[in-house]
């Protein structure tokens, strides 16, 4: 097999940092590059790297959505407390699981429906 030499331009700080990691693992830069090229040749695709801009954007969007969920999770409770309708320690779920709470809500709606005064 004929071998070729490749020259790559890379930030010196990054190069040194990676070489230290690889040295600690007992792997050479050439080993890593050869492995990468073999991977691409075998699979005909570039491996998903954690540092790609697309993945970073996806992670940032995920974190943004999680933040909104955390902030919004107690919104109804906070507003009811602020309005003076309930106390701070009121448990709106009454210690029920979501399914139990949902079933109770449906039962109450059904009771209200059956007890409606109908206009004749």
C-alpha positions as MATLAB code, in Angstrom:
seq = 'XXXXXXXXXXXXXXXXXXXXXXXXXXXXXXXXXXXXXXXXXXXXXXXXXXXXXXXXXXXXXXXXXXXXXXXXXXXXXXXXXXXXXXXXXXXXXXXXXXXXXXXXXXXXXXXXXXXXXXXX';
ca = [
       0.000    0.000    0.000;
       1.365    3.413   -0.990;
       1.445    5.918    1.863;
       0.989    9.681    1.516;
       1.774   12.484    3.894;
      -0.885   15.061    4.754;
      -0.319   18.567    6.073;
      -3.078   20.262    8.025;
      -3.331   23.796    9.399;
      -4.734   23.874   12.927;
      -4.665   26.238   15.879;
      -1.466   25.630   17.880;
      -3.239   25.673   21.253;
      -5.809   23.134   20.057;
      -3.060   20.933   18.578;
      -1.137   20.901   21.855;
      -4.246   20.229   23.913;
      -5.279   17.281   21.749;
      -1.765   15.848   21.630;
      -1.704   15.826   25.452;
      -5.012   13.934   25.575;
      -3.877   11.440   22.953;
      -0.506   10.965   24.672;
      -2.354   10.131   27.901;
      -4.358    7.530   26.007;
      -1.302    6.092   24.281;
      -2.570    7.015   20.820;
      -0.811    9.045   18.150;
      -2.328   11.776   16.000;
      -1.658    9.584   12.968;
      -3.594    6.699   14.574;
      -6.608    8.948   15.123;
      -6.492   10.361   11.592;
      -6.163    6.883   10.074;
      -9.110    5.679   12.164;
     -11.207    8.629   11.062;
     -10.421    8.046    7.390;
     -11.165    4.306    7.716;
     -14.489    5.108    9.385;
     -15.454    7.482    6.559;
     -14.317    5.034    3.864;
     -16.263    2.128    5.414;
     -19.498    3.996    6.140;
     -19.404    6.620    3.393;
     -20.322    9.299    5.945;
     -18.670   11.653    8.391;
     -19.178   10.594   12.016;
     -21.445   12.758   14.130;
     -19.084   14.937   16.113;
     -20.241   16.614   19.300;
     -18.663   19.880   18.269;
     -20.565   20.403   15.021;
     -22.427   23.692   14.794;
     -25.678   21.864   14.034;
     -25.454   19.712   17.151;
     -24.518   22.699   19.286;
     -27.525   24.624   17.953;
     -29.769   21.614   18.688;
     -28.438   21.402   22.258;
     -28.940   25.143   22.797;
     -32.533   24.867   21.562;
     -33.111   21.884   23.867;
     -31.769   23.843   26.847;
     -33.931   26.851   25.915;
     -37.046   24.663   25.859;
     -36.143   22.974   29.154;
     -35.724   26.410   30.742;
     -39.194   27.411   29.529;
     -40.643   24.199   30.963;
     -38.965   24.810   34.327;
     -40.132   28.424   34.412;
     -43.661   27.573   33.347;
     -44.159   24.484   35.488;
     -45.485   26.398   38.496;
     -47.032   29.322   36.620;
     -50.670   28.551   37.457;
     -49.832   27.963   41.102;
     -47.846   31.236   41.323;
     -50.672   33.229   39.721;
     -53.311   31.731   42.040;
     -51.149   32.575   45.065;
     -50.550   36.095   43.740;
     -54.312   36.571   43.278;
     -54.873   35.396   46.852;
     -57.002   32.455   45.763;
     -54.792   29.791   47.339;
     -51.979   29.709   49.883;
     -48.339   29.083   48.971;
     -48.455   25.537   50.352;
     -51.624   24.462   48.488;
     -51.033   21.322   46.441;
     -53.087   21.705   43.277;
     -52.566   18.044   42.418;
     -53.715   16.960   45.900;
     -50.949   14.368   45.986;
     -52.452   12.576   42.989;
     -50.622   11.166   40.013;
     -51.305   12.842   36.681;
     -53.634    9.990   35.636;
     -55.561   10.171   38.926;
     -55.812   13.954   38.649;
     -57.026   13.722   35.023;
     -59.615   11.077   35.900;
     -60.877   13.202   38.803;
     -61.187   16.207   36.486;
     -63.175   14.181   33.942;
     -65.414   12.808   36.684;
     -66.112   16.336   37.934;
     -66.893   17.525   34.404;
     -69.247   14.587   33.884;
     -71.005   15.303   37.199;
     -71.378   18.959   36.209;
     -72.835   17.902   32.864;
     -75.386   15.580   34.483;
     -76.334   18.210   37.061;
     -76.824   21.026   34.540;
     -80.172   22.693   34.566;
     -81.568   22.251   31.130;
     -83.690   24.890   29.513;
     -86.856   23.249   28.211;
];
